[in-house]
Short mmCIF file of C-alpha atoms in Angstrom, two decimals:
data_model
loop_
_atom_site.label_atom_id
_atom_site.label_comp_id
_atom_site.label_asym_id
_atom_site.label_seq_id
_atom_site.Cartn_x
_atom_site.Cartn_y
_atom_site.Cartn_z
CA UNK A 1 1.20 0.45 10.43
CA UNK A 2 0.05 -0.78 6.76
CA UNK A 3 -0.66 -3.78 5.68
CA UNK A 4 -0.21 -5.19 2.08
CA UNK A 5 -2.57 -8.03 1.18
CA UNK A 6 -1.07 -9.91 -2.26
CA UNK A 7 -4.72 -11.94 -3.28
CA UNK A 8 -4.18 -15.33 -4.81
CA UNK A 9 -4.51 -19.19 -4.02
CA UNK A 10 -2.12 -20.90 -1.95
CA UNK A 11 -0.50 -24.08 -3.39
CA UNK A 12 1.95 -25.06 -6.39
CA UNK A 13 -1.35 -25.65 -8.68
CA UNK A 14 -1.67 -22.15 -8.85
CA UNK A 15 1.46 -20.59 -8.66
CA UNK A 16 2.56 -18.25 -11.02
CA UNK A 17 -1.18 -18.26 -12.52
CA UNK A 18 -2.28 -14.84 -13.49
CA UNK A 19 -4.72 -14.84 -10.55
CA UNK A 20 -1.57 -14.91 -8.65
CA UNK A 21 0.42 -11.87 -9.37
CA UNK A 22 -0.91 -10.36 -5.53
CA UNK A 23 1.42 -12.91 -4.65
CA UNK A 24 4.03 -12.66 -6.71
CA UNK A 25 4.12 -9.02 -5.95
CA UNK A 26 4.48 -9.80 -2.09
CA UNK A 27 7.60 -11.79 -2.77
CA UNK A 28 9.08 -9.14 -4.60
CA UNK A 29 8.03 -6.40 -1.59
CA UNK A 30 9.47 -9.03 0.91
CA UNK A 31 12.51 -9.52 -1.38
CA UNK A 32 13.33 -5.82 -1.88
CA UNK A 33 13.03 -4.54 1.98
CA UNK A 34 13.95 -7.70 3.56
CA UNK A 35 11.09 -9.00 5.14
CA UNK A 36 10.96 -12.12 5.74
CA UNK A 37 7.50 -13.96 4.92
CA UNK A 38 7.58 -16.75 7.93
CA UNK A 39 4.74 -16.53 10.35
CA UNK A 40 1.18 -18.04 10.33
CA UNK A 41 -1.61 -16.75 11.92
CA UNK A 42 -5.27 -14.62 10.42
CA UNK A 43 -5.30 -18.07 7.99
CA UNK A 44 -2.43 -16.56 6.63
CA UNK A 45 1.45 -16.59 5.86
CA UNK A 46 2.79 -13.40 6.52
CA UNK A 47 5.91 -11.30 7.17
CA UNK A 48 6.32 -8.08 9.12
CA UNK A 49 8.96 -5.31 8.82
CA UNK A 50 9.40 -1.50 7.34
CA UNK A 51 8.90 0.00 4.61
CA UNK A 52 10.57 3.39 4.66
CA UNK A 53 10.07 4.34 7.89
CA UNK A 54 6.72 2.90 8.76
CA UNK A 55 5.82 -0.76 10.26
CA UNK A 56 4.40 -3.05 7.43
CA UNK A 57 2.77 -5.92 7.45
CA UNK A 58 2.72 -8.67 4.29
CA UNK A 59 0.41 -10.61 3.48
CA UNK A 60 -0.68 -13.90 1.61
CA UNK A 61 -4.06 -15.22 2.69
CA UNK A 62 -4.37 -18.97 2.40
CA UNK A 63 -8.04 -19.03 2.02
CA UNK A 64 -8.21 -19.42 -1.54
CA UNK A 65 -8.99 -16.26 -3.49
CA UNK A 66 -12.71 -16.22 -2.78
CA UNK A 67 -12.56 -16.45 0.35
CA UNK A 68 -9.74 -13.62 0.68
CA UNK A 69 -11.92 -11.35 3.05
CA UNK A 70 -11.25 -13.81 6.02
CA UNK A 71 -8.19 -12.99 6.10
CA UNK A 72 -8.08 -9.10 5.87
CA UNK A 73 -11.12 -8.83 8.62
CA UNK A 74 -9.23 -10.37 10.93
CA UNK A 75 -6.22 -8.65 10.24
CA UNK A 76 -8.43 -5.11 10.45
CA UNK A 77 -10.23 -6.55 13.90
CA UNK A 78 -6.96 -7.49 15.88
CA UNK A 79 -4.44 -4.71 14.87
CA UNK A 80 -7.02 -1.75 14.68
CA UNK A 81 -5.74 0.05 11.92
CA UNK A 82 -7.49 2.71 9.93
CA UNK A 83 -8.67 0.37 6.95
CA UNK A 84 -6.91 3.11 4.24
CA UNK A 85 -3.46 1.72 5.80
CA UNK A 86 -4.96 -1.85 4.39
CA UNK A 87 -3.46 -2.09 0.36
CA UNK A 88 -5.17 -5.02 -1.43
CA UNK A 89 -2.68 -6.01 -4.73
CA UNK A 90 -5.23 -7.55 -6.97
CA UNK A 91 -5.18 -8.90 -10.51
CA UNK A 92 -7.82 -6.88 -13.02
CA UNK A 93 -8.71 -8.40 -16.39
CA UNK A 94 -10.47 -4.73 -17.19
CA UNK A 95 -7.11 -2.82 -17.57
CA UNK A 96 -4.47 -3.03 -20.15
CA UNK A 97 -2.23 -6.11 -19.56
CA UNK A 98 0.84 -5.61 -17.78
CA UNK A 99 -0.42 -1.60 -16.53
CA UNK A 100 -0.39 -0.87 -12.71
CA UNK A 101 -3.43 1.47 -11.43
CA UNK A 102 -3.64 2.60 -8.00
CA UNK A 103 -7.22 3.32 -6.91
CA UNK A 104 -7.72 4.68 -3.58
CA UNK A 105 -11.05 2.69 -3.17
CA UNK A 106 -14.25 1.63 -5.58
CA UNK A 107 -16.19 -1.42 -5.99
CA UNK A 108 -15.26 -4.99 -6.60
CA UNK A 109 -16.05 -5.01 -10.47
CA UNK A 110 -15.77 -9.00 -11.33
CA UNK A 111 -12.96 -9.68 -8.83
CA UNK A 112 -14.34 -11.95 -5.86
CA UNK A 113 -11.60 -11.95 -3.72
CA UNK A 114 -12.11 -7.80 -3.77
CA UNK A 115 -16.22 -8.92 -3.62
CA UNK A 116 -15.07 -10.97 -0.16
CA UNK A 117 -13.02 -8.51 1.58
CA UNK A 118 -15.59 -5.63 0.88
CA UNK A 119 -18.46 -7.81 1.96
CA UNK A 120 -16.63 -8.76 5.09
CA UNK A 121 -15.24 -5.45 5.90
CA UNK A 122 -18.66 -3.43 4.68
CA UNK A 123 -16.21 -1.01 3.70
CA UNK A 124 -14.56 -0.37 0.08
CA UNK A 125 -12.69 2.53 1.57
CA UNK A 126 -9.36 0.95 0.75
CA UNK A 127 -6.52 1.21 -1.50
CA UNK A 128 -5.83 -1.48 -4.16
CA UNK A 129 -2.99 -1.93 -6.86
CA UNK A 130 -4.39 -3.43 -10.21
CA UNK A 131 -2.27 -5.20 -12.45
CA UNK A 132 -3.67 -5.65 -15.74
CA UNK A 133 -3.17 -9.43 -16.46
CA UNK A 134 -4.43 -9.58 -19.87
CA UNK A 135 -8.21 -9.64 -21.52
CA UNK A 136 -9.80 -12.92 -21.56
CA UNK A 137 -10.31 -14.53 -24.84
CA UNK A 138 -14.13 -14.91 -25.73
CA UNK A 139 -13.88 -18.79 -25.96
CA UNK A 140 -12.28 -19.36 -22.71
CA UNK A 141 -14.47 -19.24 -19.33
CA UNK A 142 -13.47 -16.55 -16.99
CA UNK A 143 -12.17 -18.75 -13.93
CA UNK A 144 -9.86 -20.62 -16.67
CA UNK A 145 -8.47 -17.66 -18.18
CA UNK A 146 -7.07 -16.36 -14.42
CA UNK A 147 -6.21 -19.60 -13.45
CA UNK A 148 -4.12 -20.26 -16.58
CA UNK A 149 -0.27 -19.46 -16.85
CA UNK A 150 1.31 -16.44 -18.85
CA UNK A 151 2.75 -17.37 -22.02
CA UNK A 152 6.65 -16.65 -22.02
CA UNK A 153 6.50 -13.57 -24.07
CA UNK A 154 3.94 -12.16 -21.45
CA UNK A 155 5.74 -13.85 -18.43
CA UNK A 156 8.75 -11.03 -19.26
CA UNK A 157 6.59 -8.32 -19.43
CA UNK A 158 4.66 -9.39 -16.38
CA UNK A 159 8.30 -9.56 -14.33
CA UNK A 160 8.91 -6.41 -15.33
CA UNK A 161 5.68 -4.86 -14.26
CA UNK A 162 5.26 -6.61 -10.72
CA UNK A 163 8.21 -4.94 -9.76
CA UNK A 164 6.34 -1.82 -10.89
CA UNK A 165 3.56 -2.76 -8.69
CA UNK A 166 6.05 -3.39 -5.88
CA UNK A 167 7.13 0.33 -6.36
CA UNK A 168 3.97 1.25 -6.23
CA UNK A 169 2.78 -0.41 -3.02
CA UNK A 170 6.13 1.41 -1.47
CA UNK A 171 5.61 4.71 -3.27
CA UNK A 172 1.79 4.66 -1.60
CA UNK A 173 3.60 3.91 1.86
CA UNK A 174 6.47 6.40 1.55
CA UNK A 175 4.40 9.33 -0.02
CA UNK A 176 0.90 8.55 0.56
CA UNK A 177 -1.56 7.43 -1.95
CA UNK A 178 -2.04 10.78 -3.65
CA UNK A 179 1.89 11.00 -4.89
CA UNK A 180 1.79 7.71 -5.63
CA UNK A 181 -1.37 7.94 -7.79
CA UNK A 182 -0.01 11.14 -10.03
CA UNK A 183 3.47 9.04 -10.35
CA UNK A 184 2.48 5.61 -11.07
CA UNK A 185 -1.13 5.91 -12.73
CA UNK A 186 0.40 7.92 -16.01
CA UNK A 187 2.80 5.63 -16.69
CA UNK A 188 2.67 3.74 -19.85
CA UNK A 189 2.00 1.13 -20.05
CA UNK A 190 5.11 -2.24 -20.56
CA UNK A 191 3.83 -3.95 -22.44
CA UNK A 192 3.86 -0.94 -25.11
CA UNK A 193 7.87 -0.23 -24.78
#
């Protein structure tokens, strides 16, 4: 079984906020293998199906972002699974906007919801999808910048490159994180078509 945590914050405030794009990227997962995202339970909504051939599990914590490692140790504790099945999509401010990067594990950098699940799991031994959601300008505090909207121009690039992300998370699934790595981590970048 793998399970796909989207990070963000729960509520219409924040939706479609840059710090959201974990969970935009679950919708689209849910959307493309018909998964329906309907139960509650780890202080999470969540939906469970297949991806290929194996048993998923997606995720939306509802802990708000910094608390996101709530959610994924319970998750780890109850079902048991070896915690490189556990795929964290994440937003990264240190990438090129609108790139996807699969990294098979690493530190937290700046993000706290990846500071909170590696603190709670004491592990950093899992795979994450990055999507680059721009470079925050120097006058605007940090928290503001990823809680603030995308501009329309970016907006359609960002579409575009969630479902790219979504490929990802099933390319990682399908072929295992090494295929999926070589394919998706050379891949220019959208926002430069």
């Amino acid at each position: 079984m793998f399970v796909v945590v989207g990070l963000g914050n729960p509520g219409r405030a924040y939706a479609n906020t840059r710090h959201n794009v974990g969970f935009d990227t679950i919708d689209i997962l849910a959307s493309r293998n018909n998964i329906k995202i309907n139960k509650i339970k780890f202080k999470a909504v969540y939906g469970e199906g297949y991806i290929g051939s194996e048993k998923v599990m997606l995720v939306k914590p509802q802990t708000y972002m910094n608390n996101s490692g709530i959610t994924v140790r319970d998750i780890y504790s109850y079902y048991k699974i070896p915690i490189e099945n556990i795929i964290v999509i994440v937003d990264d401010i240190d990438i090129d906007f609108a790139s996807v990067r699969i990294k098979r594990k690493g530190s937290a950098g700046t993000h706290n919801g990846l500071k909170s699940i590696i603190y709670l799991l004491e592990d950093d031994n899992f795979p994450r999808v990055k999507i680059g959601i721009g470079r925050r300008p120097e006058n605007l505090d940090l928290a503001d910048f990823v809680l603030s909207r995308f501009s329309k121009d970016e907006r359609e690039i960002i579409d575009g490159t969630l479902i790219t992300a979504a490929e990802s998370v099933e390319a990682i699934i399908k072929n295992g994180i090494d295929n999926a790595m070589n394919e998706f981590n050379t891949r220019p970048n959208r926002a430069q078509d």
